[in-house]
Short mmCIF file of C-alpha atoms and ligand atoms in Angstrom, two decimals:
data_model
loop_
_atom_site.label_atom_id
_atom_site.label_comp_id
_atom_site.label_asym_id
_atom_site.label_seq_id
_atom_site.Cartn_x
_atom_site.Cartn_y
_atom_site.Cartn_z
CA UNK A 1 88.78 -27.84 159.46
CA UNK A 2 85.26 -28.30 160.75
CA UNK A 3 84.13 -24.81 162.37
CA UNK A 4 82.09 -27.06 164.82
CA UNK A 5 85.75 -28.65 166.02
CA UNK A 6 87.28 -24.99 166.16
CA UNK A 7 87.22 -23.44 169.87
CA UNK A 8 84.27 -20.92 170.12
CA UNK A 9 83.89 -18.17 172.78
CA UNK A 10 80.45 -19.25 173.04
CA UNK A 11 80.92 -22.42 173.97
CA UNK A 12 83.84 -21.85 176.13
CA UNK A 13 81.67 -19.30 178.07
CA UNK A 14 78.88 -22.13 178.36
CA UNK A 15 81.23 -24.87 179.38
CA UNK A 16 83.01 -22.72 182.02
CA UNK A 17 79.76 -21.52 183.61
CA UNK A 18 78.56 -25.01 183.72
CA UNK A 19 81.80 -26.22 185.35
CA UNK A 20 81.16 -23.42 187.78
CA UNK A 21 77.91 -24.17 188.69
CA UNK A 22 78.77 -27.73 189.26
CA UNK A 23 81.25 -27.17 191.56
CA UNK A 24 79.14 -26.29 194.97
CA UNK A 25 77.09 -29.26 193.86
CA UNK A 26 80.27 -31.13 193.84
CA UNK A 27 81.22 -30.06 197.02
CA UNK A 28 77.94 -30.62 198.57
CA UNK A 29 78.02 -34.32 197.47
CA UNK A 30 81.48 -34.75 198.80
CA UNK A 31 80.85 -33.03 202.27
CA UNK A 32 77.70 -35.28 202.96
CA UNK A 33 79.28 -38.45 201.58
CA UNK A 34 82.19 -37.89 204.14
CA UNK A 35 79.69 -36.76 206.97
CA UNK A 36 77.89 -39.95 206.36
CA UNK A 37 81.18 -42.50 206.31
CA UNK A 38 82.59 -40.74 209.30
CA UNK A 39 79.75 -41.47 211.65
CA UNK A 40 79.39 -45.16 210.18
CA UNK A 41 76.16 -46.88 209.56
CA UNK A 42 73.40 -48.24 211.81
CA UNK A 43 74.06 -46.07 215.18
CA UNK A 44 71.29 -43.69 214.62
CA UNK A 45 68.00 -44.34 212.28
CA UNK A 46 68.85 -41.48 209.97
CA UNK A 47 72.29 -43.25 209.06
CA UNK A 48 70.81 -46.46 208.53
CA UNK A 49 71.09 -46.03 204.74
CA UNK A 50 71.98 -43.51 202.35
CA UNK A 51 68.24 -43.18 201.40
CA UNK A 52 67.53 -42.46 205.29
CA UNK A 53 70.59 -40.33 205.44
CA UNK A 54 69.27 -38.40 202.49
CA UNK A 55 65.85 -37.94 203.51
CA UNK A 56 67.10 -36.74 207.33
CA UNK A 57 69.15 -34.27 205.35
CA UNK A 58 66.20 -32.64 203.30
CA UNK A 59 64.11 -32.74 206.42
CA UNK A 60 66.71 -31.38 209.05
CA UNK A 61 69.33 -29.46 206.80
CA UNK A 62 67.66 -28.08 203.84
CA UNK A 63 69.24 -24.84 204.36
CA UNK A 64 72.53 -26.68 204.13
CA UNK A 65 71.66 -27.98 200.92
CA UNK A 66 70.05 -24.97 199.40
CA UNK A 67 73.42 -22.84 199.76
CA UNK A 68 75.22 -24.36 197.38
CA UNK A 69 72.38 -24.88 195.09
CA UNK A 70 71.49 -21.41 195.14
CA UNK A 71 75.06 -20.64 194.44
CA UNK A 72 75.13 -22.95 191.45
CA UNK A 73 72.00 -21.21 190.00
CA UNK A 74 73.32 -17.86 190.33
CA UNK A 75 76.69 -18.89 188.64
CA UNK A 76 74.73 -20.16 185.96
CA UNK A 77 72.49 -17.22 185.45
CA UNK A 78 75.71 -14.79 185.59
CA UNK A 79 77.23 -17.30 183.12
CA UNK A 80 74.45 -16.94 180.83
CA UNK A 81 74.30 -13.05 181.34
CA UNK A 82 77.84 -12.78 180.41
CA UNK A 83 77.31 -15.15 177.16
CA UNK A 84 74.90 -13.15 175.97
CA UNK A 85 76.68 -9.80 176.39
CA UNK A 86 79.62 -11.36 174.60
CA UNK A 87 77.51 -12.66 171.81
CA UNK A 88 75.66 -8.98 171.53
CA UNK A 89 79.00 -7.20 171.20
CA UNK A 90 80.78 -9.51 168.78
CA UNK A 91 77.57 -9.76 166.57
CA UNK A 92 77.17 -5.99 166.43
CA UNK A 93 80.95 -5.88 165.51
CA UNK A 94 80.35 -8.47 162.86
CA UNK A 95 77.57 -6.32 161.67
CA UNK A 96 79.13 -3.12 161.39
CA UNK A 97 82.16 -4.94 159.65
CA UNK A 98 79.67 -6.40 157.02
CA UNK A 99 78.16 -3.05 156.50
CA UNK A 100 81.59 -1.33 155.88
CA UNK A 101 82.47 -3.89 153.42
CA UNK A 102 79.37 -4.12 151.66
CA UNK A 103 78.53 -0.38 151.35
CA UNK A 104 82.05 0.51 150.79
CA UNK A 105 81.72 2.75 153.56
CA UNK A 106 84.52 4.99 154.99
CA UNK A 107 82.88 6.42 158.19
CA UNK A 108 84.59 4.98 161.43
CA UNK A 109 82.78 1.88 163.07
CA UNK A 110 80.94 2.68 166.13
CA UNK A 111 82.63 2.49 169.69
CA UNK A 112 82.65 -1.34 170.52
CA UNK A 113 81.06 -2.43 173.99
CA UNK A 114 84.07 -3.90 175.16
CA UNK A 115 87.47 -1.70 175.23
CA UNK A 116 88.88 -5.01 174.13
CA UNK A 117 87.42 -5.00 170.82
CA UNK A 118 88.84 -1.60 170.34
CA UNK A 119 92.05 -3.28 169.27
CA UNK A 120 90.18 -4.81 166.31
CA UNK A 121 88.01 -1.60 165.53
CA UNK A 122 91.03 0.64 165.46
CA UNK A 123 92.94 -0.80 162.76
CA UNK A 124 89.64 -1.43 160.79
CA UNK A 125 89.11 2.14 161.01
CA UNK A 126 92.45 3.07 159.95
CA UNK A 127 92.17 0.65 156.59
CA UNK A 128 88.82 2.24 156.21
CA UNK A 129 90.22 5.68 155.94
CA UNK A 130 92.98 5.00 153.67
CA UNK A 131 90.82 2.98 151.72
CA UNK A 132 88.89 6.41 151.30
CA UNK A 133 91.86 8.05 150.61
CA UNK A 134 92.61 5.43 147.82
CA UNK A 135 89.45 5.77 146.18
CA UNK A 136 89.48 9.51 146.03
CA UNK A 137 92.96 9.38 144.41
CA UNK A 138 91.53 6.57 141.83
CA UNK A 139 89.01 8.87 140.85
CA UNK A 140 91.15 11.74 140.43
CA UNK A 141 93.66 9.67 138.40
CA UNK A 142 90.97 8.01 136.40
CA UNK A 143 89.81 11.62 135.59
CA UNK A 144 93.39 12.64 134.43
CA UNK A 145 93.65 9.29 132.20
CA UNK A 146 90.71 10.39 130.61
CA UNK A 147 92.10 13.83 130.08
CA UNK A 148 95.56 12.58 128.84
CA UNK A 149 93.81 10.41 126.48
CA UNK A 150 91.51 12.96 124.98
CA UNK A 151 95.01 14.90 124.54
CA UNK A 152 96.49 12.15 122.78
CA UNK A 153 93.39 11.78 120.69
CA UNK A 154 93.45 15.63 119.97
CA UNK A 155 97.25 15.17 119.38
CA UNK A 156 96.29 12.39 116.68
CA UNK A 157 93.57 14.66 115.01
CA UNK A 158 95.97 17.73 114.86
CA UNK A 159 98.77 15.35 113.27
CA UNK A 160 96.24 13.91 110.78
CA UNK A 161 94.70 17.74 109.84
CA UNK A 162 98.14 18.89 109.40
CA UNK A 163 99.27 16.14 106.98
CA UNK A 164 95.98 16.82 105.18
CA UNK A 165 96.80 20.56 105.15
CA UNK A 166 100.27 19.90 103.27
CA UNK A 167 98.26 19.52 100.11
CA UNK A 168 95.82 22.78 99.84
CA UNK A 169 98.94 24.59 100.78
CA UNK A 170 101.06 23.04 98.31
CA UNK A 171 98.19 24.27 95.69
CA UNK A 172 98.10 27.67 97.15
CA UNK A 173 101.71 28.17 96.86
CA UNK A 174 101.75 26.61 93.30
CA UNK A 175 98.80 28.69 92.02
CA UNK A 176 100.63 32.01 93.91
CA UNK A 177 103.50 31.12 91.80
CA UNK A 178 101.57 30.95 88.71
CA UNK A 179 99.77 33.99 89.33
CA UNK A 180 103.16 35.88 89.84
CA UNK A 181 105.01 34.66 86.91
CA UNK A 182 101.78 35.86 84.75
CA UNK A 183 103.04 39.70 85.54
CA UNK A 184 99.96 40.79 87.36
CA UNK A 185 99.20 44.41 88.17
CA UNK A 186 101.33 45.86 91.37
CA UNK A 187 97.93 45.39 94.02
CA UNK A 188 97.52 41.90 92.79
CA UNK A 189 101.40 41.05 92.94
CA UNK A 190 101.31 42.53 96.74
CA UNK A 191 98.12 40.64 97.40
CA UNK A 192 99.69 37.65 96.11
CA UNK A 193 102.73 38.07 97.93
CA UNK A 194 100.98 38.12 101.23
CA UNK A 195 99.12 35.17 100.47
CA UNK A 196 102.45 33.12 99.41
CA UNK A 197 104.14 34.29 102.68
CA UNK A 198 101.23 33.52 105.01
CA UNK A 199 100.97 30.05 102.97
CA UNK A 200 104.68 29.45 103.69
CA UNK A 201 104.35 29.93 107.26
CA UNK A 202 101.51 27.51 107.76
CA UNK A 203 103.50 25.02 105.68
CA UNK A 204 106.55 25.52 108.26
CA UNK A 205 104.06 25.26 110.98
CA UNK A 206 102.62 22.13 109.59
CA UNK A 207 105.88 20.81 109.26
CA UNK A 208 106.95 21.69 112.66
CA UNK A 209 103.92 20.03 113.90
CA UNK A 210 104.56 16.84 111.67
CA UNK A 211 108.26 16.37 112.61
CA UNK A 212 107.71 16.84 116.23
CA UNK A 213 104.99 13.72 116.17
CA UNK A 214 107.22 11.65 113.63
CA UNK A 215 109.97 12.13 116.12
CA UNK A 216 107.87 10.47 118.94
CA UNK A 217 109.46 7.00 118.30
CA UNK A 218 112.83 7.90 117.40
CA UNK A 219 115.94 7.45 119.35
CA UNK A 220 118.89 9.49 120.42
CA UNK A 221 120.51 11.49 117.40
CA UNK A 222 122.53 14.78 117.27
CA UNK A 223 120.07 17.57 118.28
CA UNK A 224 120.36 21.34 117.77
CA UNK A 225 118.84 22.94 120.93
CA UNK A 226 118.75 26.41 119.14
CA UNK A 227 116.76 24.51 116.13
CA UNK A 228 114.45 22.70 118.60
CA UNK A 229 113.90 26.49 120.38
CA UNK A 230 112.78 27.91 116.85
CA UNK A 231 110.41 25.14 116.00
CA UNK A 232 108.84 25.28 119.06
CA UNK A 233 108.08 28.98 118.73
CA UNK A 234 106.65 28.50 115.82
CA UNK A 235 104.28 25.88 117.12
CA UNK A 236 103.08 28.05 119.75
CA UNK A 237 103.18 31.41 117.82
CA UNK A 238 99.37 31.68 117.29
CA UNK A 239 98.84 31.08 121.12
CA UNK A 240 101.66 33.62 121.94
CA UNK A 241 100.18 35.84 119.35
CA UNK A 242 96.30 36.02 120.65
CA UNK A 243 97.78 36.22 124.38
CA UNK A 244 99.45 39.24 123.20
CA UNK A 245 102.71 37.80 124.42
CA UNK A 246 105.81 39.11 122.57
CA UNK A 247 108.67 36.42 121.95
CA UNK A 248 112.16 36.94 121.52
CA UNK A 249 115.29 34.81 121.74
CA UNK A 250 118.94 35.19 122.55
CA UNK A 251 120.57 31.76 121.15
CA UNK A 252 124.07 31.28 121.55
CA UNK A 253 125.53 30.99 117.78
CA UNK A 254 128.41 28.57 118.85
CA UNK A 255 126.10 26.26 120.48
CA UNK A 256 127.15 22.74 120.11
CA UNK A 257 124.52 19.74 119.04
CA UNK A 258 124.04 17.84 122.05
CA UNK A 259 123.23 13.96 121.61
CA UNK A 260 120.07 13.28 122.61
CA UNK A 261 116.22 12.60 121.74
CA UNK A 262 115.11 15.20 119.86
CA UNK A 263 111.23 14.81 120.47
CA UNK A 264 111.17 14.61 124.04
CA UNK A 265 113.76 17.70 124.39
CA UNK A 266 111.26 19.38 122.31
CA UNK A 267 108.50 18.63 124.64
CA UNK A 268 110.54 19.94 127.57
CA UNK A 269 110.80 23.18 125.85
CA UNK A 270 107.01 23.11 124.62
CA UNK A 271 106.06 22.59 128.17
CA UNK A 272 108.22 25.22 129.58
CA UNK A 273 107.20 27.91 126.44
CA UNK A 274 103.47 27.04 127.06
CA UNK A 275 103.45 27.24 130.82
CA UNK A 276 105.27 30.59 130.64
CA UNK A 277 102.33 31.68 128.03
CA UNK A 278 99.64 30.44 130.43
CA UNK A 279 101.07 32.19 133.35
CA UNK A 280 101.27 35.53 131.42
CA UNK A 281 97.95 35.14 129.55
CA UNK A 282 96.38 35.73 132.71
CA UNK A 283 97.65 39.43 132.62
CA UNK A 284 96.42 39.79 129.07
CA UNK A 285 100.25 40.50 127.90
CA UNK A 286 103.48 39.75 128.60
CA UNK A 287 107.23 39.01 127.08
CA UNK A 288 108.77 35.70 126.76
CA UNK A 289 112.33 35.37 126.43
CA UNK A 290 114.60 32.23 125.73
CA UNK A 291 118.12 32.46 126.07
CA UNK A 292 120.72 29.10 125.18
CA UNK A 293 124.03 29.65 126.24
CA UNK A 294 127.19 27.14 126.07
CA UNK A 295 129.84 26.48 129.12
CA UNK A 296 132.84 24.79 127.58
CA UNK A 297 134.34 21.77 129.07
CA UNK A 298 136.07 22.67 132.22
CA UNK A 299 139.24 21.22 134.13
CA UNK A 300 139.32 17.68 135.49
CA UNK A 301 137.05 16.15 132.50
CA UNK A 302 133.65 18.41 133.39
CA UNK A 303 131.94 18.25 130.47
CA UNK A 304 130.63 21.05 128.50
CA UNK A 305 126.88 22.13 129.21
CA UNK A 306 124.31 23.64 127.37
CA UNK A 307 121.84 25.70 129.42
CA UNK A 308 118.42 26.91 128.55
CA UNK A 309 116.50 29.64 130.21
CA UNK A 310 112.70 30.58 129.61
CA UNK A 311 111.92 33.91 131.04
CA UNK A 312 108.78 35.41 131.17
CA UNK A 313 107.53 38.41 133.19
CA UNK A 314 104.15 36.83 134.54
CA UNK A 315 102.95 36.30 138.12
CA UNK A 316 105.88 34.38 139.17
CA UNK A 317 105.78 31.22 141.38
CA UNK A 318 104.75 31.61 145.17
CA UNK A 319 107.11 30.94 147.77
CA UNK A 320 104.77 27.67 148.84
CA UNK A 321 104.29 26.42 145.35
CA UNK A 322 108.50 26.44 144.44
CA UNK A 323 109.57 23.43 146.05
CA UNK A 324 106.35 21.28 144.74
CA UNK A 325 106.39 22.33 141.01
CA UNK A 326 108.35 19.25 139.41
CA UNK A 327 105.90 16.92 141.46
CA UNK A 328 103.81 14.60 139.30
CA UNK A 329 100.00 15.89 139.45
CA UNK A 330 100.86 19.16 141.18
CA UNK A 331 99.02 21.78 139.55
CA UNK A 332 97.45 25.45 140.46
CA UNK A 333 95.20 25.19 137.30
CA UNK A 334 93.28 22.48 138.08
CA UNK A 335 90.09 24.69 137.55
CA UNK A 336 91.37 25.38 133.95
CA UNK A 337 92.23 21.91 133.03
CA UNK A 338 95.57 21.72 134.24
CA UNK A 339 96.90 18.06 135.07
CA UNK A 340 100.00 18.67 136.53
CA UNK A 341 101.97 16.58 134.26
CA UNK A 342 103.86 18.91 132.17
CA UNK A 343 106.73 19.95 134.55
CA UNK A 344 107.23 16.44 135.91
CA UNK A 345 107.44 14.98 132.63
CA UNK A 346 109.86 17.82 131.44
CA UNK A 347 112.10 16.97 134.74
CA UNK A 348 112.11 13.26 134.03
CA UNK A 349 113.31 13.70 130.24
CA UNK A 350 116.16 16.15 131.50
CA UNK A 351 116.99 13.64 134.15
CA UNK A 352 117.35 10.85 131.30
CA UNK A 353 119.86 13.03 129.73
CA UNK A 354 121.75 13.53 132.96
CA UNK A 355 120.70 16.97 133.06
CA UNK A 356 119.30 19.34 135.39
CA UNK A 357 116.26 21.61 135.77
CA UNK A 358 115.28 24.21 138.17
CA UNK A 359 112.80 27.28 138.81
CA UNK A 360 113.15 30.33 140.40
CA UNK A 361 111.49 34.16 140.44
CA UNK A 362 113.52 36.81 138.51
CA UNK A 363 113.98 39.64 140.77
CA UNK A 364 112.31 42.08 138.22
CA UNK A 365 109.07 39.95 138.57
CA UNK A 366 108.09 36.66 136.41
CA UNK A 367 109.33 33.37 136.37
CA UNK A 368 112.70 31.88 134.99
CA UNK A 369 112.60 27.90 134.22
CA UNK A 370 116.06 26.68 133.44
CA UNK A 371 117.45 23.23 132.30
CA UNK A 372 121.21 22.05 131.73
CA UNK A 373 122.12 19.32 129.48
CA UNK A 374 125.96 17.98 129.40
CA UNK A 375 127.41 17.74 125.91
CA UNK A 376 127.93 13.85 125.79
CA UNK A 377 129.97 12.45 123.07
CA UNK A 378 128.09 10.34 120.71
CA UNK A 379 128.59 6.79 122.47
CA UNK A 380 129.37 4.46 119.96
CA UNK A 381 131.75 6.09 117.74
CA UNK A 382 134.19 7.29 120.33
CA UNK A 383 136.33 8.94 117.37
CA UNK A 384 137.44 11.74 119.73
CA UNK A 385 135.22 14.60 117.73
CA UNK A 386 133.60 16.73 119.74
CA UNK A 387 129.83 17.22 118.73
CA UNK A 388 130.82 20.95 118.07
CA UNK A 389 133.51 19.90 115.37
CA UNK A 390 130.95 17.89 113.59
CA UNK A 391 128.23 20.62 113.72
CA UNK A 392 127.44 22.60 110.87
CA UNK A 393 125.10 25.97 110.44
CA UNK A 394 123.39 25.75 107.51
CA UNK A 395 120.72 28.50 106.15
CA UNK A 396 118.37 26.66 103.87
CA UNK A 397 116.61 29.42 101.65
CA UNK A 398 114.31 27.82 99.26
CA UNK A 399 110.52 29.05 97.97
CA UNK A 400 109.63 25.38 97.62
CA UNK A 401 108.36 23.99 100.98
CA UNK A 402 108.15 20.50 99.83
CA UNK A 403 111.96 20.53 98.55
CA UNK A 404 112.89 22.39 101.67
CA UNK A 405 111.53 20.17 104.00
CA UNK A 406 113.15 17.33 101.84
CA UNK A 407 116.58 18.77 102.09
CA UNK A 408 116.06 19.85 105.79
CA UNK A 409 115.29 16.20 106.82
CA UNK A 410 118.74 15.12 105.19
CA UNK A 411 120.48 17.67 106.91
CA UNK A 412 119.03 17.23 110.30
CA UNK A 413 119.87 13.70 110.11
CA UNK A 414 123.51 14.62 109.57
CA UNK A 415 123.83 16.80 112.47
CA UNK A 416 123.20 20.12 110.52
CA UNK A 417 121.78 22.90 112.85
CA UNK A 418 119.20 24.48 110.04
CA UNK A 419 117.99 28.18 109.95
CA UNK A 420 114.87 28.08 107.24
CA UNK A 421 114.00 31.05 105.05
CA UNK A 422 111.31 31.00 102.35
CA UNK A 423 112.57 33.73 100.36
CA UNK A 424 115.56 36.31 99.53
CA UNK A 425 114.51 38.96 102.07
CA UNK A 426 114.27 36.24 104.76
CA UNK A 427 117.40 34.77 103.97
CA UNK A 428 119.03 37.87 104.06
CA UNK A 429 117.98 39.16 107.22
CA UNK A 430 118.67 35.55 108.93
CA UNK A 431 122.21 35.80 107.15
CA UNK A 432 122.77 39.34 108.76
CA UNK A 433 121.71 38.46 112.08
CA UNK A 434 123.62 34.89 112.41
CA UNK A 435 126.69 32.83 111.99
CA UNK A 436 126.52 30.03 109.23
CA UNK A 437 128.87 27.88 107.83
CA UNK A 438 127.05 27.04 104.61
CA UNK A 439 124.21 28.48 102.46
CA UNK A 440 121.90 26.13 100.38
CA UNK A 441 119.78 28.53 98.38
CA UNK A 442 117.25 28.23 95.48
CA UNK A 443 118.53 30.39 92.34
CA UNK A 444 115.08 31.71 91.54
CA UNK A 445 114.23 32.54 95.15
CA UNK A 446 111.55 35.28 95.27
CA UNK A 447 111.54 38.77 96.41
CA UNK A 448 115.67 38.84 96.26
CA UNK A 449 116.87 35.91 94.18
CA UNK A 450 119.85 33.86 94.95
CA UNK A 451 122.11 36.07 92.75
CA UNK A 452 121.29 39.15 94.76
CA UNK A 453 121.67 37.53 97.97
CA UNK A 454 124.98 36.12 97.06
CA UNK A 455 125.98 39.64 95.86
CA UNK A 456 125.01 40.61 99.21
CA UNK A 457 126.75 38.18 101.19
CA UNK A 458 129.99 38.75 99.30
CA UNK A 459 130.18 42.55 100.81
CA UNK A 460 128.65 41.46 104.34
CA UNK A 461 129.46 37.79 105.01
CA UNK A 462 132.94 37.64 102.67
CA UNK A 463 133.65 34.58 104.50
CA UNK A 464 130.37 32.45 103.13
CA UNK A 465 131.22 33.47 99.57
CA UNK A 466 132.46 30.04 98.76
CA UNK A 467 129.97 28.35 100.68
CA UNK A 468 127.29 28.61 98.45
CA UNK A 469 125.30 25.86 97.02
CA UNK A 470 122.53 26.90 94.66
CA UNK A 471 119.59 24.78 93.73
CA UNK A 472 118.29 25.26 90.21
CA UNK A 473 114.89 24.65 89.05
CA UNK A 474 114.68 23.28 85.48
CA UNK A 475 116.63 24.67 82.61
CA UNK A 476 118.86 27.40 83.59
CA UNK A 477 119.16 30.48 81.29
CA UNK A 478 122.38 31.74 79.90
CA UNK A 479 122.56 34.37 82.04
CA UNK A 480 122.03 31.99 85.31
CA UNK A 481 124.89 29.74 83.85
CA UNK A 482 127.05 32.64 83.37
CA UNK A 483 126.56 33.49 87.21
CA UNK A 484 126.86 30.16 88.17
CA UNK A 485 130.04 29.89 86.15
CA UNK A 486 131.66 32.91 87.64
CA UNK A 487 131.01 32.37 91.11
CA UNK A 488 132.15 28.51 91.02
CA UNK A 489 129.44 28.03 93.25
CA UNK A 490 127.92 24.45 93.93
CA UNK A 491 125.02 23.57 92.17
CA UNK A 492 122.39 20.99 92.55
CA UNK A 493 119.52 20.19 90.25
CA UNK A 494 116.40 18.55 91.32
CA UNK A 495 115.68 15.56 91.60
CA UNK A 496 118.71 14.81 93.09
CA UNK A 497 119.53 11.62 95.42
CA UNK A 498 120.92 12.19 99.10
CA UNK A 499 124.42 11.38 98.22
CA UNK A 500 124.26 14.23 95.52
CA UNK A 501 123.08 16.71 98.04
CA UNK A 502 125.75 15.38 100.79
CA UNK A 503 128.71 15.47 98.26
CA UNK A 504 127.82 19.08 97.07
CA UNK A 505 127.51 20.42 100.81
CA UNK A 506 130.84 18.26 101.47
CA UNK A 507 132.54 19.99 98.47
CA UNK A 508 131.23 23.51 99.52
CA UNK A 509 132.27 23.14 103.32
CA UNK A 510 135.84 21.14 102.48
CA UNK A 511 136.80 22.35 98.97
CA UNK A 512 139.43 19.50 98.07
CA UNK A 513 142.27 22.46 97.90
CA UNK A 514 142.16 22.91 101.94
CA UNK A 515 142.67 19.21 102.41
CA UNK A 516 140.31 19.27 105.23
CA UNK A 517 137.33 17.15 105.63
CA UNK A 518 137.59 15.51 108.99
CA UNK A 519 133.99 16.70 109.97
CA UNK A 520 132.26 15.73 106.50
CA UNK A 521 128.75 15.40 106.23
CA UNK A 522 128.85 12.02 104.96
P1 ADP B 1 99.97 22.34 134.53
O1 ADP B 1 100.40 23.33 133.71
O2 ADP B 1 98.96 21.16 134.04
O3 ADP B 1 99.34 22.83 135.92
P2 ADP B 1 102.73 21.88 135.19
O4 ADP B 1 103.40 20.89 135.98
O5 ADP B 1 103.29 22.01 133.58
O6 ADP B 1 101.13 21.46 135.03
O7 ADP B 1 102.65 22.95 135.97
C1 ADP B 1 102.60 22.78 137.55
C2 ADP B 1 102.36 24.20 138.05
O8 ADP B 1 103.62 25.06 137.92
C3 ADP B 1 101.27 25.20 137.67
O9 ADP B 1 100.07 24.77 138.00
C4 ADP B 1 101.79 26.51 137.72
O10 ADP B 1 101.25 26.59 139.11
C5 ADP B 1 103.27 26.26 137.75
N1 ADP B 1 103.95 27.25 136.81
C6 ADP B 1 104.49 26.61 135.78
N2 ADP B 1 105.41 27.15 135.05
C7 ADP B 1 105.01 28.48 135.51
C8 ADP B 1 105.25 29.99 135.14
N3 ADP B 1 106.06 30.11 134.14
N4 ADP B 1 105.02 30.88 136.02
C9 ADP B 1 104.20 30.49 136.95
N5 ADP B 1 103.89 29.34 137.59
C10 ADP B 1 103.96 28.20 136.73
#
């Protein structure tokens, strides 16, 4: 629409002023005309004609004429003044609004001249204030996005480095074994043993890191929460050590597997554990305890639940912080790079698994973060198997990190909960501390070989005596063959396929004589 045809305050005011000014003049004209007509023409010389009458009026009655003309002039002047005032107020408001838009300013507009215009300026001020808050939030979010991207890049770099570390570690381990077999003097042997153990530990950390990274894209599977706790503790072991934090676990040996996303669940543990370490690091020392426990299904179809508790003896959580902990971007560590995302992501992951997460302060000091997961059945199978029935606890003792990781991958895929050991002594202490259904063990294991481990197990863990699968390297000696023959243990000779591994494991777990085998790994 043409702007000139749209109503304008300016034109309206002008039109009304002119009309108002014309009214007294019009009234005068009407009065004069009726006066002249009522007296009739020709009776007096000044009524002889309208011109004579007008001349007479101007001469004799000029105050009469002056009053309405003065009125009209005053109305016109007042109208013009009013128009100027409205003009000025509107122009000022327009300028203030334009500068607000151009400068993206957030300061409120100056008070307008007319109270009615406040109806415009007030919402504009509110808008400007909320825009200022939005701009501040946007800046904050952009900064956080940059931080998240930096973390993601660092994560990728870490994975790349971890990957590249595998080769040098394999070389170190290989050379260490060669030197050990060359019968060195006792001091060198001890030093080489230290090198080997450290390299194995590094290998384990690298594997945990890589499996954490690789699982990012995977979907649901049977997950051992105890195994995830162990792997996560390996990942944070360095941070805990440099901050003088003692880590201990109390993991329920009968904890069933749960059907879930392994990597996100590990992320939950990782966030809770690193938070606890950071909280205690401020004190220069601390104790971290991770507990898992299992509540079996209750009456009325209540599913069984796994509860995980991450307990620290740090400063605890302030009362006013407790209700906000799981809010996105809530952090009390902004100065040290905290993003306030860890707990909100953790709660989202737990929620996705139909679980719950909560935090509380320990009566004795420090914080306790707990989460609970219902143990759901694998949806597509519906076979009636509860997860626990399909779950096998396997001790995997192998001094060859590459082979150990290969076997571990296969077993995890088939729902086993794994405990790893790099040599015989480690394996013995793990056997001593935990409950297992099966032992997969390298025959020529370092520090305490497979035969010695088996002999120990026969005395201290007799139920496992028939549940050993030995992995033999290359040619076996007659003595080794005699041992394998008398024990009737299951044997795997590399290179072997997944099927061969699973077949050996199934035979050890369900020897044909038992007739059982419903929970076979295959
Ligand atoms: P961020 O660690 O980046 O601050 P989080 O979401 O992981 O973000 O944690 C949010 C806040 O919860 C932290 O800033 C901290 O104040 C508090 N918090 C988390 N874990 C602990 C803990 N173990 N002890 C005390 N406070 C904690």
